Structure formats: C-alpha cells, structure tokens
Amino acid sequence: MDMRKLKILQLASFEGNIGDNANHCGTRSTLAKNLGVELEFTNLEIREFYWKQRKFDDQFAELANQHDLVMIGGGNYFEMWVENSCTGTSIDISIDLLKKINTPIVFYALGCDPGQGVSEQNVSKFRDFLDYVLSLPQFLVSVRNDGSWDSVNQYIGKKYAERIYRVPDGGFFTQVENYFHPELPLGKQVVAVNIAGDMLDVRFKLDGISSKRIRYEEFIIDFSQFVNDSLESNSELHFIFIPHIFRDIGVVSDILNAVNDSYRRNRITMAPYLHGKGAQEYIFDLYRKCDLVLGMRFHANVCPIGFNVPTIGLVNYIQIDNLYRELDLSERSVHVNEAGFSHKLNDMTRASLKNKEDIVKKYKEINMGLQQKINFFHKVMAEWINC
C-alpha cells in the first residue's frame, strides 16, 4: 500500500448535528498529523442507510473495495436497540457482506450506550458480529470515552471488551477559526447553554424508582428560574443559548417564555442554527470564547473541555454522566432531571466563574492525557494499516 496517500471511505453522520462535524474535524486533523500521510476522504452519510436511500449490499462492498481504508465512525452506532438490524446496532452490515470486502475496516471511536434500551436478542446478534470482526486482522474496533467500553464489558462480556480499544472522541481535538460573534456582549461574563430537545421521553422519564425524578414541564420551570436567579444576582452575567439540532430550538423557546422579559430582551442571546461542513467552526468558536458552558449534548461538553473552557454537564442521559465519570470530573455535572437541581446548578455556576483559572488548569492536564491516548491509538492504526 502506498502510504504517501490514503484513500478513506468514512461512513458517518455529516449532516444534521453540528457536534458530528466537530468530531470529524478533530479526528481528521489528528489522524493526518499522526499518520504522516495525505488523507483523501470520501464521505458516506449514514442517514441515507437509515432512510433506506442506500443499503448495505454489493454496491456498498464495491465502493469499500475502491478505497485503502474504510472508517466507520465516530458516532453512537454501537447502541443495541435497533431491532431490525442483523448486528443489533445501527451498523447493519452482515457477515456475508463483510466477507466481500477486502479493504481494512476500522470501527472508529463508536458510542455504545444503553440509554435507549438493550434487548437480549440484540446482545446476541452484536456478540456474533464481534466474534467475527475481532477474529480477523482486517478489522480494528474501538469505542469512545463516554462509558461505551464499560457498556460492552457489561452487556457483551469482558473477553470482548478486552480486545476493543477505548479512545478519546475526535471532538476533544476539533479546530476552529476566529470569528466575530454579535451574540457575545463586550465586557460581560458569558455563559453558553446547550439544551437538548430530542429523546425527551427518555431524558425525563419517571422511572418509578427515584422520587426525585421530574417531568419535562418541571424542568422548564426550574431551569428558567435558575436563569432568572443567576442574572438577578450577577449584573455582569450574560447567557447565550446554542442549538445543535432543530429540536433544541423548541426547548429554548419554552425556557425563554418563562424567563423575565427584561432579561430576554437585554441579557440573553441565541446562536444561529447551523449545520453541515465548516459550520461547526462558527459555533464552536463561540463556545471557545465563553467563560462557562452548561452542556446537555455530548459535544457541547466534549469540545469546550478540549478548548480548556470550564463546563458543567447537564445530565439527563447516561452518556453525559459516563463522560464526566471517565474524565474523573463527576463533580462538574448536575442531574437536571431531579427535583431541586436549580439550586445546585446556581451554586456551581457561581463557583465556576469565581474559580475559572483552577478549572482551566485541571482541564489542561486532562487534555494532555487525552492527546497521549489518541497518539497511542493512531500509532496502533498505522502499524495495523502497514501490516
């Protein structure tokens, strides 16, 4: 193989979620640097397979064989709730089809979280799939650092997890240009807020076990009260709401409807809804220039941490809880689907703005470790490709 140039077919999400774009940007820049070769990517949108516009068939195998490497990921494609998939996951590629592909395939930093459910049938199908790909040198399997390795270990088995690499998500290494942002007021302390508007039935599910759990409507009341209280107690504070997908906008609207009108008009702004290649630079440069980020989505936490910007994880989905646990930052997260969260969030926000330098120092140490981990995995990839 000519290692001066590598033709890569990447199967992933490229449209619809700004976090995915940041992930790919960071992955590709670090991969190019660590492999020391020119990378030529062909983008293959995974949503086209969800929408049945494409199929995992002979045509897909033929396309894969026209490249030097197939990279599947990153993304949450190893979740085990997809009932009609032959693997039990979003990667609905049969073993018979894999046998028709001669190109090496890396499953790159994939998510495997149980947040939307796990069935025994899918566990069995996924185990069969891993039995095949882990037995051959043609395949390299890795999951991202959001609790996915622990999920494989718990549901699939230790002997499988021990053969799967755990690597940092590409979003930690995303790069952005410098932009002018009219959303940013001069001379203010700015808090960026990302609220997720998808899977609300999962995020605010009353589990019947914990009496602390609250409904979506209660969250809206409590979060808007947190905004009001924060702005009232700190005249230098400004909030920016940042949507990643269109569903986020509806939740932001619900919150703003319950916020003091004078604050809505003078001390709160909202970033534009952008998507697609390159758009991530404007949005994540905005995150980079804030004093604090309150993030509910995965990359609303990952990318600011990578920028050494203090964050507070807004937890109502297991993935964010696991992310902060893996980074040894659990104390920097708040469960916003539990009663009384607004008081804790208010205290953490004040303390974070006051102790910003200490948090930045800790994040720099974490990012040094993440850089070492991605460098090691890319070394493994380089040796694997050469073989």
PDB file of N, CA, C and O in Angstrom, residues 25-52:
ATOM      1  N   CYS A  25     -13.881  16.862  12.280  1.00  0.00           N
ATOM      2  CA  CYS A  25     -12.793  17.824  12.107  1.00  0.00           C
ATOM      3  C   CYS A  25     -11.612  17.452  12.999  1.00  0.00           C
ATOM      4  O   CYS A  25     -10.458  17.403  12.546  1.00  0.00           O
ATOM      5  N   GLY A  26     -11.888  17.185  14.275  1.00  0.00           N
ATOM      6  CA  GLY A  26     -10.821  16.831  15.199  1.00  0.00           C
ATOM      7  C   GLY A  26     -10.179  15.501  14.864  1.00  0.00           C
ATOM      8  O   GLY A  26      -8.957  15.334  14.965  1.00  0.00           O
ATOM      9  N   THR A  27     -10.994  14.536  14.470  1.00  0.00           N
ATOM     10  CA  THR A  27     -10.472  13.214  14.111  1.00  0.00           C
ATOM     11  C   THR A  27      -9.539  13.299  12.917  1.00  0.00           C
ATOM     12  O   THR A  27      -8.423  12.751  12.924  1.00  0.00           O
ATOM     13  N   ARG A  28      -9.968  13.991  11.885  1.00  0.00           N
ATOM     14  CA  ARG A  28      -9.183  14.030  10.655  1.00  0.00           C
ATOM     15  C   ARG A  28      -7.878  14.798  10.818  1.00  0.00           C
ATOM     16  O   ARG A  28      -6.842  14.405  10.265  1.00  0.00           O
ATOM     17  N   SER A  29      -7.903  15.885  11.578  1.00  0.00           N
ATOM     18  CA  SER A  29      -6.679  16.667  11.751  1.00  0.00           C
ATOM     19  C   SER A  29      -5.636  15.899  12.561  1.00  0.00           C
ATOM     20  O   SER A  29      -4.452  15.889  12.216  1.00  0.00           O
ATOM     21  N   THR A  30      -6.068  15.224  13.635  1.00  0.00           N
ATOM     22  CA  THR A  30      -5.108  14.454  14.435  1.00  0.00           C
ATOM     23  C   THR A  30      -4.638  13.210  13.693  1.00  0.00           C
ATOM     24  O   THR A  30      -3.469  12.820  13.794  1.00  0.00           O
ATOM     25  N   LEU A  31      -5.541  12.594  12.939  1.00  0.00           N
ATOM     26  CA  LEU A  31      -5.179  11.399  12.187  1.00  0.00           C
ATOM     27  C   LEU A  31      -4.142  11.724  11.115  1.00  0.00           C
ATOM     28  O   LEU A  31      -3.153  10.989  10.944  1.00  0.00           O
ATOM     29  N   ALA A  32      -4.350  12.818  10.405  1.00  0.00           N
ATOM     30  CA  ALA A  32      -3.389  13.220   9.364  1.00  0.00           C
ATOM     31  C   ALA A  32      -2.021  13.506   9.965  1.00  0.00           C
ATOM     32  O   ALA A  32      -0.981  13.122   9.414  1.00  0.00           O
ATOM     33  N   LYS A  33      -2.011  14.179  11.104  1.00  0.00           N
ATOM     34  CA  LYS A  33      -0.754  14.517  11.764  1.00  0.00           C
ATOM     35  C   LYS A  33      -0.027  13.266  12.248  1.00  0.00           C
ATOM     36  O   LYS A  33       1.190  13.119  12.040  1.00  0.00           O
ATOM     37  N   ASN A  34      -0.770  12.359  12.872  1.00  0.00           N
ATOM     38  CA  ASN A  34      -0.130  11.186  13.471  1.00  0.00           C
ATOM     39  C   ASN A  34       0.253  10.122  12.447  1.00  0.00           C
ATOM     40  O   ASN A  34       1.248   9.411  12.642  1.00  0.00           O
ATOM     41  N   LEU A  35      -0.511   9.986  11.369  1.00  0.00           N
ATOM     42  CA  LEU A  35      -0.150   9.016  10.334  1.00  0.00           C
ATOM     43  C   LEU A  35       0.909   9.554   9.401  1.00  0.00           C
ATOM     44  O   LEU A  35       1.637   8.795   8.760  1.00  0.00           O
ATOM     45  N   GLY A  36       1.013  10.882   9.313  1.00  0.00           N
ATOM     46  CA  GLY A  36       2.049  11.498   8.488  1.00  0.00           C
ATOM     47  C   GLY A  36       1.866  11.279   7.006  1.00  0.00           C
ATOM     48  O   GLY A  36       2.849  11.245   6.245  1.00  0.00           O
ATOM     49  N   VAL A  37       0.620  11.114   6.561  1.00  0.00           N
ATOM     50  CA  VAL A  37       0.341  10.902   5.148  1.00  0.00           C
ATOM     51  C   VAL A  37      -0.802  11.816   4.723  1.00  0.00           C
ATOM     52  O   VAL A  37      -1.534  12.365   5.550  1.00  0.00           O
ATOM     53  N   GLU A  38      -0.963  11.962   3.412  1.00  0.00           N
ATOM     54  CA  GLU A  38      -2.098  12.712   2.887  1.00  0.00           C
ATOM     55  C   GLU A  38      -3.333  11.829   2.952  1.00  0.00           C
ATOM     56  O   GLU A  38      -3.324  10.676   2.524  1.00  0.00           O
ATOM     57  N   LEU A  39      -4.416  12.375   3.494  1.00  0.00           N
ATOM     58  CA  LEU A  39      -5.659  11.634   3.607  1.00  0.00           C
ATOM     59  C   LEU A  39      -6.682  12.183   2.622  1.00  0.00           C
ATOM     60  O   LEU A  39      -6.938  13.381   2.579  1.00  0.00           O
ATOM     61  N   GLU A  40      -7.269  11.298   1.855  1.00  0.00           N
ATOM     62  CA  GLU A  40      -8.314  11.682   0.903  1.00  0.00           C
ATOM     63  C   GLU A  40      -9.605  10.979   1.317  1.00  0.00           C
ATOM     64  O   GLU A  40      -9.720   9.757   1.222  1.00  0.00           O
ATOM     65  N   PHE A  41     -10.571  11.760   1.816  1.00  0.00           N
ATOM     66  CA  PHE A  41     -11.795  11.192   2.365  1.00  0.00           C
ATOM     67  C   PHE A  41     -12.939  11.210   1.354  1.00  0.00           C
ATOM     68  O   PHE A  41     -13.133  12.185   0.631  1.00  0.00           O
ATOM     69  N   THR A  42     -13.694  10.132   1.344  1.00  0.00           N
ATOM     70  CA  THR A  42     -14.996  10.075   0.681  1.00  0.00           C
ATOM     71  C   THR A  42     -16.047   9.963   1.771  1.00  0.00           C
ATOM     72  O   THR A  42     -16.022   9.012   2.570  1.00  0.00           O
ATOM     73  N   ASN A  43     -16.943  10.945   1.836  1.00  0.00           N
ATOM     74  CA  ASN A  43     -17.986  10.946   2.865  1.00  0.00           C
ATOM     75  C   ASN A  43     -19.169  10.085   2.433  1.00  0.00           C
ATOM     76  O   ASN A  43     -19.672  10.237   1.310  1.00  0.00           O
ATOM     77  N   LEU A  44     -19.613   9.212   3.317  1.00  0.00           N
ATOM     78  CA  LEU A  44     -20.796   8.400   3.074  1.00  0.00           C
ATOM     79  C   LEU A  44     -21.746   8.623   4.247  1.00  0.00           C
ATOM     80  O   LEU A  44     -21.454   8.225   5.378  1.00  0.00           O
ATOM     81  N   GLU A  45     -22.873   9.285   3.980  1.00  0.00           N
ATOM     82  CA  GLU A  45     -23.813   9.683   5.028  1.00  0.00           C
ATOM     83  C   GLU A  45     -24.597   8.486   5.551  1.00  0.00           C
ATOM     84  O   GLU A  45     -25.328   7.827   4.808  1.00  0.00           O
ATOM     85  N   ILE A  46     -24.461   8.217   6.852  1.00  0.00           N
ATOM     86  CA  ILE A  46     -25.116   7.040   7.433  1.00  0.00           C
ATOM     87  C   ILE A  46     -26.633   7.204   7.463  1.00  0.00           C
ATOM     88  O   ILE A  46     -27.370   6.211   7.434  1.00  0.00           O
ATOM     89  N   ARG A  47     -27.127   8.449   7.481  1.00  0.00           N
ATOM     90  CA  ARG A  47     -28.575   8.639   7.496  1.00  0.00           C
ATOM     91  C   ARG A  47     -29.234   8.127   6.213  1.00  0.00           C
ATOM     92  O   ARG A  47     -30.417   7.789   6.215  1.00  0.00           O
ATOM     93  N   GLU A  48     -28.488   8.064   5.127  1.00  0.00           N
ATOM     94  CA  GLU A  48     -29.050   7.536   3.886  1.00  0.00           C
ATOM     95  C   GLU A  48     -29.388   6.053   4.032  1.00  0.00           C
ATOM     96  O   GLU A  48     -30.285   5.549   3.349  1.00  0.00           O
ATOM     97  N   PHE A  49     -28.683   5.359   4.929  1.00  0.00           N
ATOM     98  CA  PHE A  49     -28.999   3.958   5.206  1.00  0.00           C
ATOM     99  C   PHE A  49     -30.196   3.861   6.150  1.00  0.00           C
ATOM    100  O   PHE A  49     -31.014   2.955   6.028  1.00  0.00           O
ATOM    101  N   TYR A  50     -30.291   4.812   7.095  1.00  0.00           N
ATOM    102  CA  TYR A  50     -31.465   4.829   7.974  1.00  0.00           C
ATOM    103  C   TYR A  50     -32.730   5.086   7.167  1.00  0.00           C
ATOM    104  O   TYR A  50     -33.789   4.512   7.442  1.00  0.00           O
ATOM    105  N   TRP A  51     -32.622   5.997   6.186  1.00  0.00           N
ATOM    106  CA  TRP A  51     -33.784   6.403   5.385  1.00  0.00           C
ATOM    107  C   TRP A  51     -34.057   5.452   4.218  1.00  0.00           C
ATOM    108  O   TRP A  51     -34.944   5.707   3.401  1.00  0.00           O
ATOM    109  N   LYS A  52     -33.251   4.382   4.117  1.00  0.00           N
ATOM    110  CA  LYS A  52     -33.398   3.381   3.060  1.00  0.00           C
ATOM    111  C   LYS A  52     -33.103   3.925   1.670  1.00  0.00           C
ATOM    112  O   LYS A  52     -33.548   3.362   0.662  1.00  0.00           O
TER     113      LYS A  52
END
